Amino acid sequence: MTLRFLAAGDTALTVELGDRAELGLSMRVLALYGRIVDEALPGVVEVVPTLRSLTVHYDPCVTAAATLRAVLGPLAAEAIASLPEVSAEEPGEWPPAPRRWLLPACYEPEHGPDAEAVATACGLTPWQVTSLHACVPYRVLMVGFLPGHPYMGDLPPPLRVPRRDTPRTAVPPGSIAIATTMTVIYPQESPGGWHIIGRTPVRLFDPARAEPSLLAPGDEVRFRPIGGEEYTALVGKVAVGTWAVEPETGEP
Amino acid sequence: MSGVGQSTLVIVLPGLSTTVQDFGRLGWQRFGVPVSGALDRVALTAANIVVGNGSGEAGLECLYQGCEVEIAGESARLAVAGAGASIEVRDGDGGGARLVPSLESVTVQRGQRVRVKMAGPSISAYLAVEGGFAIAPVLGSKSTFVRAALGGFAGRALRAGDALGLVAEVALEREERRLEGVGLEPASVLRIVPGPQDDHFVDGTLERIAAEAYTVRAASDRMGLRLAGAKLAHKIGADIVSDGIAPGAIQVPGDGWPIIMLADRQTTGGYTKIATVASADLPALGRVGPGAVLRFEIVDVEAAEAAARALAAEIAAWPGRLVPAGGGDWRYRLYEANLISGVTDGTACSGAGVSRS
């Protein structure tokens, strides 16, 4: 694993731990994220973890890139050394998730228009695609792109397909989609190039909540398949505020 | 009208794209929430200083075309900031028009109408109101992020009939003021710091970007300024595994044309970024529109950080440059200056920010 500092102008500095999307790499990024935040460095405005790097946003009137590099270098080396060596084949053991979520997911064709195409590409049946998707726990690796949009991994290997050749201009909110080694949920209607295989009635982003983003990096997410009727009923309850998903915390 | 209750600023004509903006939403990027905020923080700061607000109070950002507003309340003190911007105040019956230049405050009475006029060259103008807008911050900011319907007024650009609450019910009893010696010209040369992915481009690309002129394309918006000019070639490809995006990052997708990431940029992205615009040059970038020609000058991180500190020090000195506004019309002041000095002094109305050329 090679640690690199990448210049990102005079208000940000990127700490790069690797250039691939791998579960083991994400684990290290999040470990380092925790260390940097705990350090509460003067002039650091916010720290944004991604799949393989962290971007440290700073105020150049308070600190400087050279100062941050001098502090972050040893910190990063220490955080990395404290974790066992990992590779794509040996992603390593994750620490226990701070929160575990069971999100209802409707995989009926109406809500998963790409399940059939994914099944064809993977040599599976649509039922096998959705069953495989729902049978493993995922970790939230990062939240980015748009408010509350989680990137979760890893997908079971039989389901790994590239992104769609032509992105959709409007993906409905709540859509559960897959591509490469990850699965995502679109919180708002937005353009999107991932394969949509289902939909959740859960609201992933709500600025009125104390924690607007439902999911945070490090969380564990599993999907609970539901039928179309339950999906519709839950959408109604979410809209009037009589139902919201709660996480389990503590040891599994 | 009873005169009781909260004063509001009512939008009569919204202009092309008018939104509530402050310095943006910091601390939420790790949840995918863009920072947003004013494209030109310097002009917003200047407008706020003129009306006596804190520098980061929310104002109305008008893009391309000014808005027209009416005060539903006793009175309100306003100021606009922008190169070529001014405010025209008219009585309810359309009479009594007077023109107030950029960076000068004016008190508007109930029923009077205020038109933000934008003559260029800046495509943005900021209208600040003494006391600020009574808008509840969302995630710590009053800024509007339209794509996620977040913050500002109902999460969207303003429309005719919208009534924005004002904190101050009446303008404070004091003289009108003018901020002198503040330039708000659009950018023409941008200092850039190489990275984070300059090593993903073929050799000589940085030299090339520094030698060429780029033209701003019409497809630009608050998210990014899209440029046309010499295409930049990647060594392998334009795609990377997503990483964080700094303000002013110059992203280069597969077509080879740079996009400079502005206020509404996404938090993370999967395209290579060849360089990043110095933060001190970003406000002036918020003033350029389609067709503008930009050049780049390569600097190191230390030089860009020094520029940021120099800009902050300059802004800190602005409150000391406030002077009594005097006559209501800048043409009158120019006339007056000529009478006193005996020679034409084109800088006498430099408060307008545009007439220093």
PDB file of N, CA, C and O in Angstrom, chain B residues 273-332:
ATOM      1  N   LYS B 273      -8.402  15.184 -12.495  1.00  0.00           N
ATOM      2  CA  LYS B 273      -8.346  16.633 -12.286  1.00  0.00           C
ATOM      3  C   LYS B 273      -6.895  17.077 -12.473  1.00  0.00           C
ATOM      4  O   LYS B 273      -6.019  16.692 -11.711  1.00  0.00           O
ATOM      5  N   ILE B 274      -6.662  17.864 -13.483  1.00  0.00           N
ATOM      6  CA  ILE B 274      -5.278  18.222 -13.814  1.00  0.00           C
ATOM      7  C   ILE B 274      -4.695  19.256 -12.865  1.00  0.00           C
ATOM      8  O   ILE B 274      -3.505  19.229 -12.555  1.00  0.00           O
ATOM      9  N   ALA B 275      -5.530  20.175 -12.381  1.00  0.00           N
ATOM     10  CA  ALA B 275      -5.045  21.265 -11.536  1.00  0.00           C
ATOM     11  C   ALA B 275      -6.223  21.852 -10.778  1.00  0.00           C
ATOM     12  O   ALA B 275      -7.367  21.447 -10.984  1.00  0.00           O
ATOM     13  N   THR B 276      -5.922  22.792  -9.879  1.00  0.00           N
ATOM     14  CA  THR B 276      -6.962  23.419  -9.068  1.00  0.00           C
ATOM     15  C   THR B 276      -6.739  24.929  -9.090  1.00  0.00           C
ATOM     16  O   THR B 276      -5.616  25.397  -8.880  1.00  0.00           O
ATOM     17  N   VAL B 277      -7.796  25.685  -9.330  1.00  0.00           N
ATOM     18  CA  VAL B 277      -7.702  27.151  -9.351  1.00  0.00           C
ATOM     19  C   VAL B 277      -7.445  27.659  -7.929  1.00  0.00           C
ATOM     20  O   VAL B 277      -8.063  27.171  -6.969  1.00  0.00           O
ATOM     21  N   ALA B 278      -6.531  28.616  -7.787  1.00  0.00           N
ATOM     22  CA  ALA B 278      -6.245  29.215  -6.486  1.00  0.00           C
ATOM     23  C   ALA B 278      -7.527  29.791  -5.902  1.00  0.00           C
ATOM     24  O   ALA B 278      -8.298  30.448  -6.611  1.00  0.00           O
ATOM     25  N   SER B 279      -7.769  29.566  -4.616  1.00  0.00           N
ATOM     26  CA  SER B 279      -9.035  30.005  -4.012  1.00  0.00           C
ATOM     27  C   SER B 279      -9.212  31.521  -4.125  1.00  0.00           C
ATOM     28  O   SER B 279     -10.337  32.003  -4.233  1.00  0.00           O
ATOM     29  N   ALA B 280      -8.109  32.269  -4.142  1.00  0.00           N
ATOM     30  CA  ALA B 280      -8.223  33.730  -4.233  1.00  0.00           C
ATOM     31  C   ALA B 280      -8.781  34.169  -5.584  1.00  0.00           C
ATOM     32  O   ALA B 280      -9.303  35.282  -5.709  1.00  0.00           O
ATOM     33  N   ASP B 281      -8.669  33.312  -6.598  1.00  0.00           N
ATOM     34  CA  ASP B 281      -9.156  33.670  -7.932  1.00  0.00           C
ATOM     35  C   ASP B 281     -10.565  33.146  -8.211  1.00  0.00           C
ATOM     36  O   ASP B 281     -11.141  33.453  -9.254  1.00  0.00           O
ATOM     37  N   LEU B 282     -11.114  32.355  -7.298  1.00  0.00           N
ATOM     38  CA  LEU B 282     -12.447  31.775  -7.548  1.00  0.00           C
ATOM     39  C   LEU B 282     -13.570  32.811  -7.549  1.00  0.00           C
ATOM     40  O   LEU B 282     -14.471  32.731  -8.380  1.00  0.00           O
ATOM     41  N   PRO B 283     -13.543  33.809  -6.630  1.00  0.00           N
ATOM     42  CA  PRO B 283     -14.636  34.787  -6.673  1.00  0.00           C
ATOM     43  C   PRO B 283     -14.750  35.473  -8.032  1.00  0.00           C
ATOM     44  O   PRO B 283     -15.858  35.603  -8.586  1.00  0.00           O
ATOM     45  N   ALA B 284     -13.608  35.853  -8.607  1.00  0.00           N
ATOM     46  CA  ALA B 284     -13.640  36.534  -9.908  1.00  0.00           C
ATOM     47  C   ALA B 284     -14.085  35.589 -11.022  1.00  0.00           C
ATOM     48  O   ALA B 284     -14.558  36.031 -12.077  1.00  0.00           O
ATOM     49  N   LEU B 285     -13.952  34.292 -10.780  1.00  0.00           N
ATOM     50  CA  LEU B 285     -14.420  33.305 -11.750  1.00  0.00           C
ATOM     51  C   LEU B 285     -15.950  33.221 -11.730  1.00  0.00           C
ATOM     52  O   LEU B 285     -16.574  32.855 -12.719  1.00  0.00           O
ATOM     53  N   GLY B 286     -16.521  33.562 -10.571  1.00  0.00           N
ATOM     54  CA  GLY B 286     -17.982  33.591 -10.453  1.00  0.00           C
ATOM     55  C   GLY B 286     -18.609  34.765 -11.199  1.00  0.00           C
ATOM     56  O   GLY B 286     -19.825  34.925 -11.190  1.00  0.00           O
ATOM     57  N   ARG B 287     -17.774  35.571 -11.841  1.00  0.00           N
ATOM     58  CA  ARG B 287     -18.282  36.745 -12.573  1.00  0.00           C
ATOM     59  C   ARG B 287     -18.236  36.549 -14.075  1.00  0.00           C
ATOM     60  O   ARG B 287     -18.682  37.397 -14.823  1.00  0.00           O
ATOM     61  N   VAL B 288     -17.598  35.446 -14.540  1.00  0.00           N
ATOM     62  CA  VAL B 288     -17.433  35.294 -15.987  1.00  0.00           C
ATOM     63  C   VAL B 288     -18.549  34.441 -16.579  1.00  0.00           C
ATOM     64  O   VAL B 288     -19.074  33.535 -15.952  1.00  0.00           O
ATOM     65  N   GLY B 289     -18.928  34.777 -17.789  1.00  0.00           N
ATOM     66  CA  GLY B 289     -20.015  34.073 -18.457  1.00  0.00           C
ATOM     67  C   GLY B 289     -19.564  33.508 -19.794  1.00  0.00           C
ATOM     68  O   GLY B 289     -18.400  33.642 -20.172  1.00  0.00           O
ATOM     69  N   PRO B 290     -20.490  32.866 -20.505  1.00  0.00           N
ATOM     70  CA  PRO B 290     -20.182  32.262 -21.795  1.00  0.00           C
ATOM     71  C   PRO B 290     -19.489  33.248 -22.732  1.00  0.00           C
ATOM     72  O   PRO B 290     -19.868  34.412 -22.808  1.00  0.00           O
ATOM     73  N   GLY B 291     -18.480  32.770 -23.427  1.00  0.00           N
ATOM     74  CA  GLY B 291     -17.746  33.599 -24.374  1.00  0.00           C
ATOM     75  C   GLY B 291     -16.515  34.247 -23.780  1.00  0.00           C
ATOM     76  O   GLY B 291     -15.630  34.670 -24.518  1.00  0.00           O
ATOM     77  N   ALA B 292     -16.434  34.318 -22.466  1.00  0.00           N
ATOM     78  CA  ALA B 292     -15.265  34.927 -21.822  1.00  0.00           C
ATOM     79  C   ALA B 292     -14.028  34.079 -22.120  1.00  0.00           C
ATOM     80  O   ALA B 292     -14.114  32.858 -22.242  1.00  0.00           O
ATOM     81  N   VAL B 293     -12.898  34.750 -22.226  1.00  0.00           N
ATOM     82  CA  VAL B 293     -11.635  34.055 -22.510  1.00  0.00           C
ATOM     83  C   VAL B 293     -10.783  34.030 -21.246  1.00  0.00           C
ATOM     84  O   VAL B 293     -10.612  35.055 -20.588  1.00  0.00           O
ATOM     85  N   LEU B 294     -10.292  32.847 -20.910  1.00  0.00           N
ATOM     86  CA  LEU B 294      -9.502  32.672 -19.688  1.00  0.00           C
ATOM     87  C   LEU B 294      -8.128  32.116 -20.027  1.00  0.00           C
ATOM     88  O   LEU B 294      -7.980  31.301 -20.942  1.00  0.00           O
ATOM     89  N   ARG B 295      -7.134  32.577 -19.261  1.00  0.00           N
ATOM     90  CA  ARG B 295      -5.792  32.016 -19.379  1.00  0.00           C
ATOM     91  C   ARG B 295      -5.359  31.503 -18.006  1.00  0.00           C
ATOM     92  O   ARG B 295      -5.896  31.924 -16.988  1.00  0.00           O
ATOM     93  N   PHE B 296      -4.382  30.623 -18.007  1.00  0.00           N
ATOM     94  CA  PHE B 296      -3.946  30.007 -16.751  1.00  0.00           C
ATOM     95  C   PHE B 296      -2.472  30.285 -16.501  1.00  0.00           C
ATOM     96  O   PHE B 296      -1.670  30.290 -17.432  1.00  0.00           O
ATOM     97  N   GLU B 297      -2.174  30.482 -15.229  1.00  0.00           N
ATOM     98  CA  GLU B 297      -0.790  30.692 -14.823  1.00  0.00           C
ATOM     99  C   GLU B 297      -0.491  29.682 -13.716  1.00  0.00           C
ATOM    100  O   GLU B 297      -1.213  29.621 -12.714  1.00  0.00           O
ATOM    101  N   ILE B 298       0.558  28.889 -13.899  1.00  0.00           N
ATOM    102  CA  ILE B 298       0.857  27.828 -12.930  1.00  0.00           C
ATOM    103  C   ILE B 298       1.637  28.396 -11.742  1.00  0.00           C
ATOM    104  O   ILE B 298       2.633  29.101 -11.913  1.00  0.00           O
ATOM    105  N   VAL B 299       1.137  28.099 -10.546  1.00  0.00           N
ATOM    106  CA  VAL B 299       1.812  28.525  -9.306  1.00  0.00           C
ATOM    107  C   VAL B 299       1.915  27.304  -8.385  1.00  0.00           C
ATOM    108  O   VAL B 299       1.269  26.283  -8.633  1.00  0.00           O
ATOM    109  N   ASP B 300       2.720  27.413  -7.323  1.00  0.00           N
ATOM    110  CA  ASP B 300       2.766  26.298  -6.380  1.00  0.00           C
ATOM    111  C   ASP B 300       1.775  26.535  -5.233  1.00  0.00           C
ATOM    112  O   ASP B 300       1.171  27.612  -5.133  1.00  0.00           O
ATOM    113  N   VAL B 301       1.600  25.500  -4.404  1.00  0.00           N
ATOM    114  CA  VAL B 301       0.611  25.574  -3.319  1.00  0.00           C
ATOM    115  C   VAL B 301       0.903  26.768  -2.404  1.00  0.00           C
ATOM    116  O   VAL B 301      -0.014  27.489  -2.011  1.00  0.00           O
ATOM    117  N   GLU B 302       2.189  26.964  -2.092  1.00  0.00           N
ATOM    118  CA  GLU B 302       2.551  28.050  -1.164  1.00  0.00           C
ATOM    119  C   GLU B 302       2.129  29.407  -1.718  1.00  0.00           C
ATOM    120  O   GLU B 302       1.630  30.256  -0.984  1.00  0.00           O
ATOM    121  N   ALA B 303       2.319  29.613  -3.013  1.00  0.00           N
ATOM    122  CA  ALA B 303       1.928  30.897  -3.624  1.00  0.00           C
ATOM    123  C   ALA B 303       0.410  31.069  -3.583  1.00  0.00           C
ATOM    124  O   ALA B 303      -0.094  32.173  -3.319  1.00  0.00           O
ATOM    125  N   ALA B 304      -0.316  29.987  -3.816  1.00  0.00           N
ATOM    126  CA  ALA B 304      -1.784  30.069  -3.787  1.00  0.00           C
ATOM    127  C   ALA B 304      -2.268  30.333  -2.358  1.00  0.00           C
ATOM    128  O   ALA B 304      -3.212  31.109  -2.143  1.00  0.00           O
ATOM    129  N   GLU B 305      -1.606  29.709  -1.383  1.00  0.00           N
ATOM    130  CA  GLU B 305      -1.987  29.959   0.021  1.00  0.00           C
ATOM    131  C   GLU B 305      -1.695  31.408   0.399  1.00  0.00           C
ATOM    132  O   GLU B 305      -2.499  32.053   1.101  1.00  0.00           O
ATOM    133  N   ALA B 306      -0.551  31.931  -0.075  1.00  0.00           N
ATOM    134  CA  ALA B 306      -0.211  33.335   0.211  1.00  0.00           C
ATOM    135  C   ALA B 306      -1.245  34.266  -0.412  1.00  0.00           C
ATOM    136  O   ALA B 306      -1.644  35.273   0.197  1.00  0.00           O
ATOM    137  N   ALA B 307      -1.723  33.925  -1.611  1.00  0.00           N
ATOM    138  CA  ALA B 307      -2.742  34.742  -2.277  1.00  0.00           C
ATOM    139  C   ALA B 307      -4.045  34.737  -1.474  1.00  0.00           C
ATOM    140  O   ALA B 307      -4.725  35.762  -1.355  1.00  0.00           O
ATOM    141  N   ALA B 308      -4.382  33.577  -0.912  1.00  0.00           N
ATOM    142  CA  ALA B 308      -5.606  33.478  -0.102  1.00  0.00           C
ATOM    143  C   ALA B 308      -5.497  34.372   1.134  1.00  0.00           C
ATOM    144  O   ALA B 308      -6.452  35.065   1.501  1.00  0.00           O
ATOM    145  N   ARG B 309      -4.325  34.350   1.759  1.00  0.00           N
ATOM    146  CA  ARG B 309      -4.140  35.183   2.959  1.00  0.00           C
ATOM    147  C   ARG B 309      -4.152  36.673   2.591  1.00  0.00           C
ATOM    148  O   ARG B 309      -4.700  37.488   3.329  1.00  0.00           O
ATOM    149  N   ALA B 310      -3.573  37.004   1.440  1.00  0.00           N
ATOM    150  CA  ALA B 310      -3.555  38.408   1.004  1.00  0.00           C
ATOM    151  C   ALA B 310      -4.981  38.901   0.735  1.00  0.00           C
ATOM    152  O   ALA B 310      -5.344  40.034   1.110  1.00  0.00           O
ATOM    153  N   LEU B 311      -5.796  38.052   0.118  1.00  0.00           N
ATOM    154  CA  LEU B 311      -7.183  38.448  -0.160  1.00  0.00           C
ATOM    155  C   LEU B 311      -7.941  38.647   1.152  1.00  0.00           C
ATOM    156  O   LEU B 311      -8.681  39.627   1.313  1.00  0.00           O
ATOM    157  N   ALA B 312      -7.738  37.728   2.106  1.00  0.00           N
ATOM    158  CA  ALA B 312      -8.433  37.849   3.396  1.00  0.00           C
ATOM    159  C   ALA B 312      -8.014  39.142   4.102  1.00  0.00           C
ATOM    160  O   ALA B 312      -8.852  39.826   4.711  1.00  0.00           O
ATOM    161  N   ALA B 313      -6.721  39.486   4.011  1.00  0.00           N
ATOM    162  CA  ALA B 313      -6.238  40.707   4.663  1.00  0.00           C
ATOM    163  C   ALA B 313      -6.846  41.936   3.989  1.00  0.00           C
ATOM    164  O   ALA B 313      -7.211  42.907   4.664  1.00  0.00           O
ATOM    165  N   GLU B 314      -6.976  41.880   2.661  1.00  0.00           N
ATOM    166  CA  GLU B 314      -7.559  43.021   1.949  1.00  0.00           C
ATOM    167  C   GLU B 314      -9.016  43.212   2.371  1.00  0.00           C
ATOM    168  O   GLU B 314      -9.453  44.334   2.668  1.00  0.00           O
ATOM    169  N   ILE B 315      -9.757  42.105   2.433  1.00  0.00           N
ATOM    170  CA  ILE B 315     -11.179  42.199   2.799  1.00  0.00           C
ATOM    171  C   ILE B 315     -11.328  42.714   4.227  1.00  0.00           C
ATOM    172  O   ILE B 315     -12.233  43.507   4.521  1.00  0.00           O
ATOM    173  N   ALA B 316     -10.402  42.299   5.099  1.00  0.00           N
ATOM    174  CA  ALA B 316     -10.475  42.746   6.497  1.00  0.00           C
ATOM    175  C   ALA B 316     -10.340  44.269   6.601  1.00  0.00           C
ATOM    176  O   ALA B 316     -10.785  44.869   7.579  1.00  0.00           O
ATOM    177  N   ALA B 317      -9.732  44.890   5.582  1.00  0.00           N
ATOM    178  CA  ALA B 317      -9.542  46.343   5.611  1.00  0.00           C
ATOM    179  C   ALA B 317     -10.735  47.110   5.039  1.00  0.00           C
ATOM    180  O   ALA B 317     -10.802  48.334   5.151  1.00  0.00           O
ATOM    181  N   TRP B 318     -11.663  46.408   4.430  1.00  0.00           N
ATOM    182  CA  TRP B 318     -12.769  47.097   3.748  1.00  0.00           C
ATOM    183  C   TRP B 318     -13.647  47.955   4.652  1.00  0.00           C
ATOM    184  O   TRP B 318     -14.048  49.056   4.241  1.00  0.00           O
ATOM    185  N   PRO B 319     -14.009  47.483   5.846  1.00  0.00           N
ATOM    186  CA  PRO B 319     -14.881  48.351   6.653  1.00  0.00           C
ATOM    187  C   PRO B 319     -14.284  49.751   6.834  1.00  0.00           C
ATOM    188  O   PRO B 319     -15.020  50.738   6.942  1.00  0.00           O
ATOM    189  N   GLY B 320     -12.945  49.865   6.818  1.00  0.00           N
ATOM    190  CA  GLY B 320     -12.295  51.166   6.937  1.00  0.00           C
ATOM    191  C   GLY B 320     -12.413  52.020   5.679  1.00  0.00           C
ATOM    192  O   GLY B 320     -12.059  53.198   5.684  1.00  0.00           O
ATOM    193  N   ARG B 321     -12.894  51.426   4.621  1.00  0.00           N
ATOM    194  CA  ARG B 321     -13.014  52.168   3.359  1.00  0.00           C
ATOM    195  C   ARG B 321     -14.444  52.620   3.086  1.00  0.00           C
ATOM    196  O   ARG B 321     -14.771  53.041   1.979  1.00  0.00           O
ATOM    197  N   LEU B 322     -15.300  52.481   4.106  1.00  0.00           N
ATOM    198  CA  LEU B 322     -16.673  52.967   3.936  1.00  0.00           C
ATOM    199  C   LEU B 322     -16.667  54.482   4.082  1.00  0.00           C
ATOM    200  O   LEU B 322     -16.065  55.026   5.001  1.00  0.00           O
ATOM    201  N   VAL B 323     -17.345  55.165   3.175  1.00  0.00           N
ATOM    202  CA  VAL B 323     -17.442  56.630   3.253  1.00  0.00           C
ATOM    203  C   VAL B 323     -18.919  57.007   3.141  1.00  0.00           C
ATOM    204  O   VAL B 323     -19.725  56.233   2.634  1.00  0.00           O
ATOM    205  N   PRO B 324     -19.295  58.201   3.625  1.00  0.00           N
ATOM    206  CA  PRO B 324     -20.680  58.640   3.434  1.00  0.00           C
ATOM    207  C   PRO B 324     -21.018  58.670   1.946  1.00  0.00           C
ATOM    208  O   PRO B 324     -20.168  59.055   1.126  1.00  0.00           O
ATOM    209  N   ALA B 325     -22.225  58.242   1.619  1.00  0.00           N
ATOM    210  CA  ALA B 325     -22.564  58.092   0.203  1.00  0.00           C
ATOM    211  C   ALA B 325     -22.741  59.427  -0.500  1.00  0.00           C
ATOM    212  O   ALA B 325     -22.582  59.507  -1.715  1.00  0.00           O
ATOM    213  N   GLY B 326     -23.098  60.502   0.218  1.00  0.00           N
ATOM    214  CA  GLY B 326     -23.265  61.796  -0.442  1.00  0.00           C
ATOM    215  C   GLY B 326     -24.459  61.788  -1.371  1.00  0.00           C
ATOM    216  O   GLY B 326     -25.514  61.289  -1.026  1.00  0.00           O
ATOM    217  N   GLY B 327     -24.273  62.354  -2.569  1.00  0.00           N
ATOM    218  CA  GLY B 327     -25.375  62.465  -3.529  1.00  0.00           C
ATOM    219  C   GLY B 327     -25.903  61.105  -3.901  1.00  0.00           C
ATOM    220  O   GLY B 327     -25.220  60.104  -3.784  1.00  0.00           O
ATOM    221  N   GLY B 328     -27.132  61.080  -4.364  1.00  0.00           N
ATOM    222  CA  GLY B 328     -27.787  59.817  -4.624  1.00  0.00           C
ATOM    223  C   GLY B 328     -27.385  59.184  -5.942  1.00  0.00           C
ATOM    224  O   GLY B 328     -27.515  58.001  -6.137  1.00  0.00           O
ATOM    225  N   ASP B 329     -26.901  59.994  -6.871  1.00  0.00           N
ATOM    226  CA  ASP B 329     -26.653  59.483  -8.217  1.00  0.00           C
ATOM    227  C   ASP B 329     -25.173  59.616  -8.527  1.00  0.00           C
ATOM    228  O   ASP B 329     -24.581  60.680  -8.370  1.00  0.00           O
ATOM    229  N   TRP B 330     -24.552  58.545  -8.966  1.00  0.00           N
ATOM    230  CA  TRP B 330     -23.101  58.566  -9.171  1.00  0.00           C
ATOM    231  C   TRP B 330     -22.689  59.581 -10.235  1.00  0.00           C
ATOM    232  O   TRP B 330     -21.615  60.127 -10.194  1.00  0.00           O
ATOM    233  N   ARG B 331     -23.596  59.856 -11.186  1.00  0.00           N
ATOM    234  CA  ARG B 331     -23.259  60.843 -12.217  1.00  0.00           C
ATOM    235  C   ARG B 331     -23.129  62.223 -11.585  1.00  0.00           C
ATOM    236  O   ARG B 331     -22.300  63.034 -11.962  1.00  0.00           O
ATOM    237  N   TYR B 332     -23.943  62.438 -10.556  1.00  0.00           N
ATOM    238  CA  TYR B 332     -23.859  63.695  -9.836  1.00  0.00           C
ATOM    239  C   TYR B 332     -22.511  63.797  -9.142  1.00  0.00           C
ATOM    240  O   TYR B 332     -21.852  64.836  -9.173  1.00  0.00           O
TER     241      TYR B 332
END
